[in-house]
Each structure stands twice: as structure tokens, then as C-alpha cells.
mmCIF file of N, CA and C in Angstrom:
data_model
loop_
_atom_site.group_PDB
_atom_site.id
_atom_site.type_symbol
_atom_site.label_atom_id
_atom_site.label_comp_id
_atom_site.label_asym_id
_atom_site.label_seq_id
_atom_site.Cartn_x
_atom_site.Cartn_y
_atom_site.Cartn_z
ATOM 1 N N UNK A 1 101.316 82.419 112.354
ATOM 2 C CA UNK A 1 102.019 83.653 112.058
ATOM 3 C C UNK A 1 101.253 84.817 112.673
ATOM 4 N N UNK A 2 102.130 85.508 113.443
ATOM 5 C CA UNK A 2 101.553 86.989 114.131
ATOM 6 C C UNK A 2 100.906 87.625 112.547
ATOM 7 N N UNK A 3 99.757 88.444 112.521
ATOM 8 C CA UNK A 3 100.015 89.545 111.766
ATOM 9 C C UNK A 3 100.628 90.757 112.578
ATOM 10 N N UNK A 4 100.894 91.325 111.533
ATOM 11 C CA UNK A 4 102.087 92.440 110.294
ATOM 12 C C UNK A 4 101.101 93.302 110.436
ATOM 13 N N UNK A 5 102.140 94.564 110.575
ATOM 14 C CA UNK A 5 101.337 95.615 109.877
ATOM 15 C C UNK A 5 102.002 95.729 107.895
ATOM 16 N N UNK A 6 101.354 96.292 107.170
ATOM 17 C CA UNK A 6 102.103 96.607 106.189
ATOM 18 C C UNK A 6 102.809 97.232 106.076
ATOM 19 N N UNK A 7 103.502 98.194 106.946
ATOM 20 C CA UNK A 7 104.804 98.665 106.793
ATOM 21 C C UNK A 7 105.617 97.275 107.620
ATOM 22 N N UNK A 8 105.396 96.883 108.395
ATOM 23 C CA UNK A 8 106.537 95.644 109.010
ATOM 24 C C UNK A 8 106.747 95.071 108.127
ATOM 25 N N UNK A 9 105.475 94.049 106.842
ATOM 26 C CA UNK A 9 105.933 93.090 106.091
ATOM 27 C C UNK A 9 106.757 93.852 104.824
ATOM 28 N N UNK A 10 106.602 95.229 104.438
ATOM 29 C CA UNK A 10 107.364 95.629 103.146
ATOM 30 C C UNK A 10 108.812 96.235 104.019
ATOM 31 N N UNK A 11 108.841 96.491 105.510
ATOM 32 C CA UNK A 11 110.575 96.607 105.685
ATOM 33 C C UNK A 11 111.450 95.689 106.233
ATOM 34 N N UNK A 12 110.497 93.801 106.374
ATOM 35 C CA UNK A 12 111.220 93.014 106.386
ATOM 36 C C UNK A 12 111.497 92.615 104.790
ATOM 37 N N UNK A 13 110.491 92.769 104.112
ATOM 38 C CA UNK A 13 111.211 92.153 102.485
ATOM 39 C C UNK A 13 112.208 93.274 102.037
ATOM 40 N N UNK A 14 111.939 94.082 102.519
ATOM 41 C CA UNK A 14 112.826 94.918 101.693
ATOM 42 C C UNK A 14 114.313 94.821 102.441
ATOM 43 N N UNK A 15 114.376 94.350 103.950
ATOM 44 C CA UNK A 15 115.924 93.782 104.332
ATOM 45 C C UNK A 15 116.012 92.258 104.023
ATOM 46 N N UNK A 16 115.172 91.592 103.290
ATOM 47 C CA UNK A 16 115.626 90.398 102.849
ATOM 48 C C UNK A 16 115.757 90.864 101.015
ATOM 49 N N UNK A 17 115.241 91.583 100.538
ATOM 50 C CA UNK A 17 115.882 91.892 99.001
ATOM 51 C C UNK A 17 117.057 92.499 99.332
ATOM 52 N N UNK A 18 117.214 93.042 100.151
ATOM 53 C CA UNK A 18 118.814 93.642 100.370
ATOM 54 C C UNK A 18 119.548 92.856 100.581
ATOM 55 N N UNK A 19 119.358 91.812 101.016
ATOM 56 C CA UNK A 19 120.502 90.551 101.480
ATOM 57 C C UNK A 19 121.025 89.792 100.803
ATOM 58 N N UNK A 20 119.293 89.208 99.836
ATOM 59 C CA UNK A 20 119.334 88.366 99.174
ATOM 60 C C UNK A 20 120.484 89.243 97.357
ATOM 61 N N UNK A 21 120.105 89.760 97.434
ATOM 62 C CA UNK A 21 120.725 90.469 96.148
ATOM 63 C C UNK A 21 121.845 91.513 96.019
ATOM 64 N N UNK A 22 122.499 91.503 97.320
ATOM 65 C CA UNK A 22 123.336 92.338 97.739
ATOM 66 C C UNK A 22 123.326 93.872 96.790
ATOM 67 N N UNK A 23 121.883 94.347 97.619
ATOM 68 C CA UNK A 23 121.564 95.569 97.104
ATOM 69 C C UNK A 23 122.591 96.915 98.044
ATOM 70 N N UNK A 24 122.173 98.035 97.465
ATOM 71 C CA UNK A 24 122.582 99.308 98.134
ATOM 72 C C UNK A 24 120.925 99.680 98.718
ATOM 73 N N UNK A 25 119.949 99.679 98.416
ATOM 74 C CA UNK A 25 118.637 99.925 99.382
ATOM 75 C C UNK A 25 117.367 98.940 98.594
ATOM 76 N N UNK A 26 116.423 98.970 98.899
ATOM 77 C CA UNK A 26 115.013 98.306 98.640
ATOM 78 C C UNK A 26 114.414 99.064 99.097
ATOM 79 N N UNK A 27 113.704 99.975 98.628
ATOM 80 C CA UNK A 27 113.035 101.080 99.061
ATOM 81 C C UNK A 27 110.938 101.116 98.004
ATOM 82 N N UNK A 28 110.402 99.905 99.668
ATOM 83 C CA UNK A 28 108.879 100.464 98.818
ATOM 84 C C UNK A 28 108.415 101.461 98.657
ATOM 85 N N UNK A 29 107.865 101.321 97.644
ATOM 86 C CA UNK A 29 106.844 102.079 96.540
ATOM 87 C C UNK A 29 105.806 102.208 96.957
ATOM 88 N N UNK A 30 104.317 102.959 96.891
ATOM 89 C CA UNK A 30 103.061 102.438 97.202
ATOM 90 C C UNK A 30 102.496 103.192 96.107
ATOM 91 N N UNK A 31 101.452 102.327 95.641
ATOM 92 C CA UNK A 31 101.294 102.209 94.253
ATOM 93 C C UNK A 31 100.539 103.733 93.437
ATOM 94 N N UNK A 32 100.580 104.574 94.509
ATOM 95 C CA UNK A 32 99.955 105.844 93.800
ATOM 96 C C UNK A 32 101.244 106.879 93.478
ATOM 97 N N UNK A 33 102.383 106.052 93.503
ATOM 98 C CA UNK A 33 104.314 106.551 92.972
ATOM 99 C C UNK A 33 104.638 106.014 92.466
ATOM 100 N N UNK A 34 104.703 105.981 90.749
ATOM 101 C CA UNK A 34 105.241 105.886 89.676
ATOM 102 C C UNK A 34 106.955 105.849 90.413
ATOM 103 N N UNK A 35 107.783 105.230 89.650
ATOM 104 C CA UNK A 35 109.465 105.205 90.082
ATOM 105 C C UNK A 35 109.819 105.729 88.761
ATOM 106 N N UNK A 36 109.249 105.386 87.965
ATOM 107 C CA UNK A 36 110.038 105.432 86.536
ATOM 108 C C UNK A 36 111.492 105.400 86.075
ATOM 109 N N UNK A 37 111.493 104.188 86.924
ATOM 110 C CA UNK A 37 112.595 103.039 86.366
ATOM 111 C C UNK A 37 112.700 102.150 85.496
ATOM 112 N N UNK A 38 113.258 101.454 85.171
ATOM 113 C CA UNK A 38 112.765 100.230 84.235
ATOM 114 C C UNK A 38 112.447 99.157 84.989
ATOM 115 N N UNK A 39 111.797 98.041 84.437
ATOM 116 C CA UNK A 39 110.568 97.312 85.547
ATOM 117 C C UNK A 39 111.689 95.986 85.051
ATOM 118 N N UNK A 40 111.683 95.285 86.318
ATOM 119 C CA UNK A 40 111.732 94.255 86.269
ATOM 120 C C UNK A 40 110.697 92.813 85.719
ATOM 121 N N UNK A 41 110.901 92.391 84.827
ATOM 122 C CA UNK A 41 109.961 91.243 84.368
ATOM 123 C C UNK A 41 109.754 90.028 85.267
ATOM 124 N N UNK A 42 108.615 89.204 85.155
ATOM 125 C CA UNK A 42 108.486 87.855 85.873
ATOM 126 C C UNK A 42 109.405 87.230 85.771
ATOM 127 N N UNK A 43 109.971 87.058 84.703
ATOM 128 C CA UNK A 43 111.472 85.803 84.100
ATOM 129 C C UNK A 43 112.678 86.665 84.776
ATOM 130 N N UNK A 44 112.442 87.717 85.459
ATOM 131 C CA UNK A 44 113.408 88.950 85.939
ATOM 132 C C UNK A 44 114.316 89.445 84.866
ATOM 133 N N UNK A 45 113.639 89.363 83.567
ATOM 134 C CA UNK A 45 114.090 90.243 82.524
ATOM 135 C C UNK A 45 114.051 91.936 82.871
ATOM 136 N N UNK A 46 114.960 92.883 82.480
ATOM 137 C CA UNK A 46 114.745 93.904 82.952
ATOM 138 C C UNK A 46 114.535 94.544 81.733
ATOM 139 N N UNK A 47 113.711 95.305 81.089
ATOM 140 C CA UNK A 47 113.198 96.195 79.943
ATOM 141 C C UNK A 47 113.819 97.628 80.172
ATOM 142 N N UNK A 48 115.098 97.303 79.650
ATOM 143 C CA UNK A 48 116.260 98.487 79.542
ATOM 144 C C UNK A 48 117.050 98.589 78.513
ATOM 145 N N UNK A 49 117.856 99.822 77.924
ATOM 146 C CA UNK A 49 119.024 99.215 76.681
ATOM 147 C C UNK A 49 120.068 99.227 77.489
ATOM 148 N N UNK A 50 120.079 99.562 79.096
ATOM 149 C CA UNK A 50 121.659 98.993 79.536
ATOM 150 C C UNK A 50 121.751 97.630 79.840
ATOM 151 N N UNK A 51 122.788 96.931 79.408
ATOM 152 C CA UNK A 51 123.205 95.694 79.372
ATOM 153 C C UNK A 51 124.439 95.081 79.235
ATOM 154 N N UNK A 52 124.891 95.344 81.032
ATOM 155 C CA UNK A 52 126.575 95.468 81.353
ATOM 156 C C UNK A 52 126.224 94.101 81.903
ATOM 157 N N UNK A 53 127.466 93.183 81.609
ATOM 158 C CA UNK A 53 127.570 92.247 83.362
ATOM 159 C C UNK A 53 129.069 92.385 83.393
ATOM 160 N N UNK A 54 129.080 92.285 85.087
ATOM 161 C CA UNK A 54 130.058 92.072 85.743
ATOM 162 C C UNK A 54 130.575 90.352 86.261
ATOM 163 N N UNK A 55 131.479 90.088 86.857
ATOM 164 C CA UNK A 55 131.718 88.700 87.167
ATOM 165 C C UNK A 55 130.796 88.361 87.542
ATOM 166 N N UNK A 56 129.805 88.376 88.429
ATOM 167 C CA UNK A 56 128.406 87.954 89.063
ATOM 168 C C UNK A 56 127.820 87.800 88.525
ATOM 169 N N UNK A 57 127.426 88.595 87.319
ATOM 170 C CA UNK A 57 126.343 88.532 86.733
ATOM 171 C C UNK A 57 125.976 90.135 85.915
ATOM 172 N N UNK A 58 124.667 89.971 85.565
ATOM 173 C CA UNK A 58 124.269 91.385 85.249
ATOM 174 C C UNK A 58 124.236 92.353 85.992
ATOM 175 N N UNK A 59 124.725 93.680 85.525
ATOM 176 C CA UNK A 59 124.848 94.708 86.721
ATOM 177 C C UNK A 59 123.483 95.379 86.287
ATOM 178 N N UNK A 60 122.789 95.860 87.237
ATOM 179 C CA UNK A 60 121.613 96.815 87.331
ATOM 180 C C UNK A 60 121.977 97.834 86.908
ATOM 181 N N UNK A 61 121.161 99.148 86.401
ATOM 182 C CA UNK A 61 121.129 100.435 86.115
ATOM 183 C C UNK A 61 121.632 101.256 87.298
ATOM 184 N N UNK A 62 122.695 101.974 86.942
ATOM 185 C CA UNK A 62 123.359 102.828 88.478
ATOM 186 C C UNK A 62 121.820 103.459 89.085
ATOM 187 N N UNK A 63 120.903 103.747 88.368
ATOM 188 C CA UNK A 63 119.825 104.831 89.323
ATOM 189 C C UNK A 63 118.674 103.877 89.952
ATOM 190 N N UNK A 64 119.145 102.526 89.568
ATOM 191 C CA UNK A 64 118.070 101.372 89.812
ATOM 192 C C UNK A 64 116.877 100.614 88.781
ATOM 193 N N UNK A 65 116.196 99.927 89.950
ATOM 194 C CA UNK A 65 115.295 99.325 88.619
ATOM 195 C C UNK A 65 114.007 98.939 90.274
ATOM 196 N N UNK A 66 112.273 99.359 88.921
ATOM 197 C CA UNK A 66 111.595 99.138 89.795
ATOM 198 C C UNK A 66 110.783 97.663 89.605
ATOM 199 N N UNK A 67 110.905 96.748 91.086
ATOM 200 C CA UNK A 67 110.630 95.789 91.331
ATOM 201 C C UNK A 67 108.847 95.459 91.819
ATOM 202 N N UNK A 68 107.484 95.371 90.636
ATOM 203 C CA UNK A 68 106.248 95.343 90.694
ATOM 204 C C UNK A 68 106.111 94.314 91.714
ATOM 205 N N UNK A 69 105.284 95.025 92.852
ATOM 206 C CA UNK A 69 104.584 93.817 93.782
ATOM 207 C C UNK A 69 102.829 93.563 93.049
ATOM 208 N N UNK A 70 102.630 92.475 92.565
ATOM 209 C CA UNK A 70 100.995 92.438 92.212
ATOM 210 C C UNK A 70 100.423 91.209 92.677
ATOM 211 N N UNK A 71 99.118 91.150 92.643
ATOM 212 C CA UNK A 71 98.303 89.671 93.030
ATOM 213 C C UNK A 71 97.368 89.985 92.295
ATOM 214 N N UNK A 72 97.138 89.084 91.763
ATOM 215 C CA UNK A 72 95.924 88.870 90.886
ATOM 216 C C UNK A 72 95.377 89.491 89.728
ATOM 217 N N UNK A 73 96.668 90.335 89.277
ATOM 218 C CA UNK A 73 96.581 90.932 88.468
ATOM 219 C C UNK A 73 97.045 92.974 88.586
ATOM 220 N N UNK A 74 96.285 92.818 90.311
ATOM 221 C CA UNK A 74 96.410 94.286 90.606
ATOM 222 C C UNK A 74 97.844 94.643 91.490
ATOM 223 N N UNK A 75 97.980 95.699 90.805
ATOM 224 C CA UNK A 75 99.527 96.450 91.218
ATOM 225 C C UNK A 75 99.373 97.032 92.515
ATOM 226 N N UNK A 76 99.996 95.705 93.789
ATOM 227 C CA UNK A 76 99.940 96.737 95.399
ATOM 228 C C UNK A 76 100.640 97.732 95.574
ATOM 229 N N UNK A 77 101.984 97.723 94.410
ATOM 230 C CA UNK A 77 103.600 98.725 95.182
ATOM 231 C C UNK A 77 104.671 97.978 93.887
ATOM 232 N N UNK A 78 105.730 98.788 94.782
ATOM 233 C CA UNK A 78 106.508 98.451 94.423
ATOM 234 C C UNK A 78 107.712 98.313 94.846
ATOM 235 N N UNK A 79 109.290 98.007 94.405
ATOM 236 C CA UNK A 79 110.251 97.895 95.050
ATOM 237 C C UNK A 79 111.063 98.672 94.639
ATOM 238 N N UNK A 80 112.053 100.185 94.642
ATOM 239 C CA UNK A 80 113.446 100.445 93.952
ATOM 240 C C UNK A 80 113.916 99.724 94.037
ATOM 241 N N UNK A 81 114.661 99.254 93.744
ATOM 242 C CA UNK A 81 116.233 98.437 93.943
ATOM 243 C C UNK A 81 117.574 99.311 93.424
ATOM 244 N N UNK A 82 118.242 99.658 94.124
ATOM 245 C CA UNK A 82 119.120 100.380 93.652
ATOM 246 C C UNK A 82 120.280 99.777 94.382
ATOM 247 N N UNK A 83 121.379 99.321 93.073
ATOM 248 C CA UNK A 83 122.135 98.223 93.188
ATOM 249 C C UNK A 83 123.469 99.182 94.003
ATOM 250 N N UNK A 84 124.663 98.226 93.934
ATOM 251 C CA UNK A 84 125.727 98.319 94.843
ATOM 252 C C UNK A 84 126.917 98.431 94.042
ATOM 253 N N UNK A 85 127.098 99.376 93.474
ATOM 254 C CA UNK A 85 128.498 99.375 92.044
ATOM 255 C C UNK A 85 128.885 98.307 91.930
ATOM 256 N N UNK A 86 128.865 97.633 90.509
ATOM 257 C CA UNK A 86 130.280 96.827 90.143
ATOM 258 C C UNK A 86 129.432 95.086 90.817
ATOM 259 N N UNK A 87 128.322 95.180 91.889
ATOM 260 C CA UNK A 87 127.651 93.477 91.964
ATOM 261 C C UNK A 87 126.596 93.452 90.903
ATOM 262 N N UNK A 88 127.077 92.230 90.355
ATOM 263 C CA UNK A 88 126.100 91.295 89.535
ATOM 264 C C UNK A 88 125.079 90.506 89.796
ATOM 265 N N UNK A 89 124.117 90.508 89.139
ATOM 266 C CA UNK A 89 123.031 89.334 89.855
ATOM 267 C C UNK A 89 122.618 88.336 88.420
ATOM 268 N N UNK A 90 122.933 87.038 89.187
ATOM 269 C CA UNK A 90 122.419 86.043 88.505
ATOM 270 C C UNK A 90 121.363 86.085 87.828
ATOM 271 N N UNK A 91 120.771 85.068 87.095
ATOM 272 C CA UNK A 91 119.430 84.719 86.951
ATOM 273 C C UNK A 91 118.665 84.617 87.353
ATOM 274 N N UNK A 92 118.933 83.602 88.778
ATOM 275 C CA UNK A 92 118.560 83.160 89.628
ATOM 276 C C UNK A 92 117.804 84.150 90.729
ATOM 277 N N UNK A 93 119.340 85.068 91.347
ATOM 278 C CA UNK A 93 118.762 86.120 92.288
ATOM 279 C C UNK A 93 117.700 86.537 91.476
ATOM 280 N N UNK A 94 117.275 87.211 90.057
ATOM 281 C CA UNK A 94 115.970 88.025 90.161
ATOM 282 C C UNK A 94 115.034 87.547 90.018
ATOM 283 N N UNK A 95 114.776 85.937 89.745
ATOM 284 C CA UNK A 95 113.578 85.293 89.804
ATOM 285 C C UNK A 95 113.432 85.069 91.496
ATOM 286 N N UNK A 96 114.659 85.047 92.130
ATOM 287 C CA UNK A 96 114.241 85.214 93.436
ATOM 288 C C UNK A 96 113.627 86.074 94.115
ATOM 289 N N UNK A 97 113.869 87.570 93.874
ATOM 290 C CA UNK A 97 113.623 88.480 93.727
ATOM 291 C C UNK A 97 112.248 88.473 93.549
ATOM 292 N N UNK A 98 111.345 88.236 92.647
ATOM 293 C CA UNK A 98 110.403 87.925 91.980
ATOM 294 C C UNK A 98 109.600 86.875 92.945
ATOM 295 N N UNK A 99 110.280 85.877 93.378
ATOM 296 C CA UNK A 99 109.517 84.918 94.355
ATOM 297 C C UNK A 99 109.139 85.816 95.644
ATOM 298 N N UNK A 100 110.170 86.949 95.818
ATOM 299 C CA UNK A 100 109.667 87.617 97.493
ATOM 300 C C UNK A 100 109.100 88.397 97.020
ATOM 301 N N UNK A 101 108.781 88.997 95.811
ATOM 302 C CA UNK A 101 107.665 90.049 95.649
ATOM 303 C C UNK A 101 106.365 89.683 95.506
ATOM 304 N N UNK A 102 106.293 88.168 95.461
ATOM 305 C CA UNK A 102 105.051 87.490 94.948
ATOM 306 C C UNK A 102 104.087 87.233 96.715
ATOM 307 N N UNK A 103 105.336 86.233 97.460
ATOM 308 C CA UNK A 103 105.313 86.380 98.037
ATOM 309 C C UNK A 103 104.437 87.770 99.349
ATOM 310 N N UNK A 104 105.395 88.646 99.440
ATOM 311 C CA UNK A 104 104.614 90.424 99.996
ATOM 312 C C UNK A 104 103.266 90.376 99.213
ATOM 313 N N UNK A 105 102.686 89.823 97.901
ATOM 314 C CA UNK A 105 101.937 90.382 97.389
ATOM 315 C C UNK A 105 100.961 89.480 98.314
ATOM 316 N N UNK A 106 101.117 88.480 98.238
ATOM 317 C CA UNK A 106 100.466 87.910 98.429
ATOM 318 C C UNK A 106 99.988 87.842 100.574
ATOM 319 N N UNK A 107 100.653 88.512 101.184
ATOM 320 C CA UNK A 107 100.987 88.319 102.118
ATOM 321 C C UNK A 107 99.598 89.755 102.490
ATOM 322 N N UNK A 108 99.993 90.600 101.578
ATOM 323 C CA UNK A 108 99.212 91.929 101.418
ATOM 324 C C UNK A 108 98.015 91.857 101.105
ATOM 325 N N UNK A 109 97.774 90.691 100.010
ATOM 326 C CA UNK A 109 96.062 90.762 100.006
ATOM 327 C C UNK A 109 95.393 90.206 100.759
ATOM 328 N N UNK A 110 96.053 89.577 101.388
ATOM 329 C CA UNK A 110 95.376 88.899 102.731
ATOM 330 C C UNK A 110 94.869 89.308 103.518
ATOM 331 N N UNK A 111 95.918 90.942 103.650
ATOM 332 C CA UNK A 111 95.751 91.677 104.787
ATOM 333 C C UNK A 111 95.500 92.625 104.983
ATOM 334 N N UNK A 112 94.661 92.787 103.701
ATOM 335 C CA UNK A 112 94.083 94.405 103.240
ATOM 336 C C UNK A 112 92.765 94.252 102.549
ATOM 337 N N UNK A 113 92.293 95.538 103.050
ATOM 338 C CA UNK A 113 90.759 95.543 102.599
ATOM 339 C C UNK A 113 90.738 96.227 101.269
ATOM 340 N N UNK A 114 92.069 96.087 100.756
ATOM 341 C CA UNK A 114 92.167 97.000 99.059
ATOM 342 C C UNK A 114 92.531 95.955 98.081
ATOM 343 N N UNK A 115 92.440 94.879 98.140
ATOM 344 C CA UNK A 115 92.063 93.971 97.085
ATOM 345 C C UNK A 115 90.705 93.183 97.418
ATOM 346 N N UNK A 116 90.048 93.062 96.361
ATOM 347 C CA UNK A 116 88.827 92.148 97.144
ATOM 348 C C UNK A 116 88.877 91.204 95.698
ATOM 349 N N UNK A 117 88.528 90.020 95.729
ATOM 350 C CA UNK A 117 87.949 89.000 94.454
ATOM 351 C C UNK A 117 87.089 89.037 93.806
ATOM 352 N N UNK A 118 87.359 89.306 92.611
ATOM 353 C CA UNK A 118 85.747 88.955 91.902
ATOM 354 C C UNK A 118 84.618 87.972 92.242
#
């Protein structure tokens, strides 16, 4: 694999969260910008009191929801997600969701001198 700069690898995930979840944008975060959205969980539970679904599935918050990129504990970024009126997302999509953020995270500490290991 070529390396990436980190803007290449967060605006290819962010056109594969758009695809994969038939978003309206994926717009990273970098971690010194709070979104103050409601966060998406590991199980891709979302910690909100809206709780619509549509035929698809659950519909997201019209203003979005923010998607945590971390490794090892530490918070690299993050994702908006700001959905597409009226599409639902499975279960499935946000643990997927969750797999490409793990994924970037992991792609990021590799490739940055801002995580180091104990």
C-alpha cells in the first residue's frame, strides 16, 4: 500500500461512509472540534431521544450525528454524518460504519507521530 497523506485517507473514508450509508456528507472532524452531535456508539447505538425509523431502517437526526475515530483508546477525529431525508440505516450499516472508522483509526496511528504506545 502507497502511503496517504491524512487528508487522502479521511476523504477516501469519508466517500466510502457516503456510499456505504447513503449519506448527504461525511465531513472529518479533527479532534481539537467538538461537533456536538450525538455520538454514535461501538454497537452503533446512537445516544439521542430522537428515535424515528423509516422503511430502511433508523433515520438519523436531521442536523446529524458525530461518528468517533479512536485507537487505543485515544480520540484521532471524527466523522459528521449528516443523513439524506427520509433513508434509514440498518444495524448493520452502523456497525459498518464503525468497522471504517476503526479501520481510518487505525490506518492513522500508523501514520502519525501523534499517537505513540505505552
Amino acid at each position: 500500500m502507497s502511503e496517504r497523506t491524512h487528508a487522502e485517507l479521511c476523504d477516501a473514508v469519508s466517500d466510502e461512509l457516503r456510499a456505504q450509508l447513503a449519506l448527504a456528507s461525511a465531513t472529518w472532524v479533527p479532534v481539537d472540534q467538538p461537533t456536538g452531535l450525538p455520538v454514535m456508539e461501538r454497537s452503533g447505538w446512537i445516544a439521542t431521544n430522537h428515535h424515528h425509523f423509516g422503511r430502511d431502517g433508523y433515520l438519523l437526526p436531521e442536523q446529524g450525528i458525530e461518528l468517533p475515530v479512536e485507537f487505543a483508546g485515544a480520540r484521532l477525529g471524527a466523522f459528521a454524518l449528516v443523513p439524506i431525508p427520509a433513508v434509514g440505516l440498518t444495524p448493520e450499516q452502523r456497525r459498518v460504519a464503525v468497522a471504517i472508522s476503526d479501520l481510518l483509526a487505525s490506518a492513522l496511528a500508523r501514520t502519525s507521530g501523534a499517537w505513540r504506545p505505552d
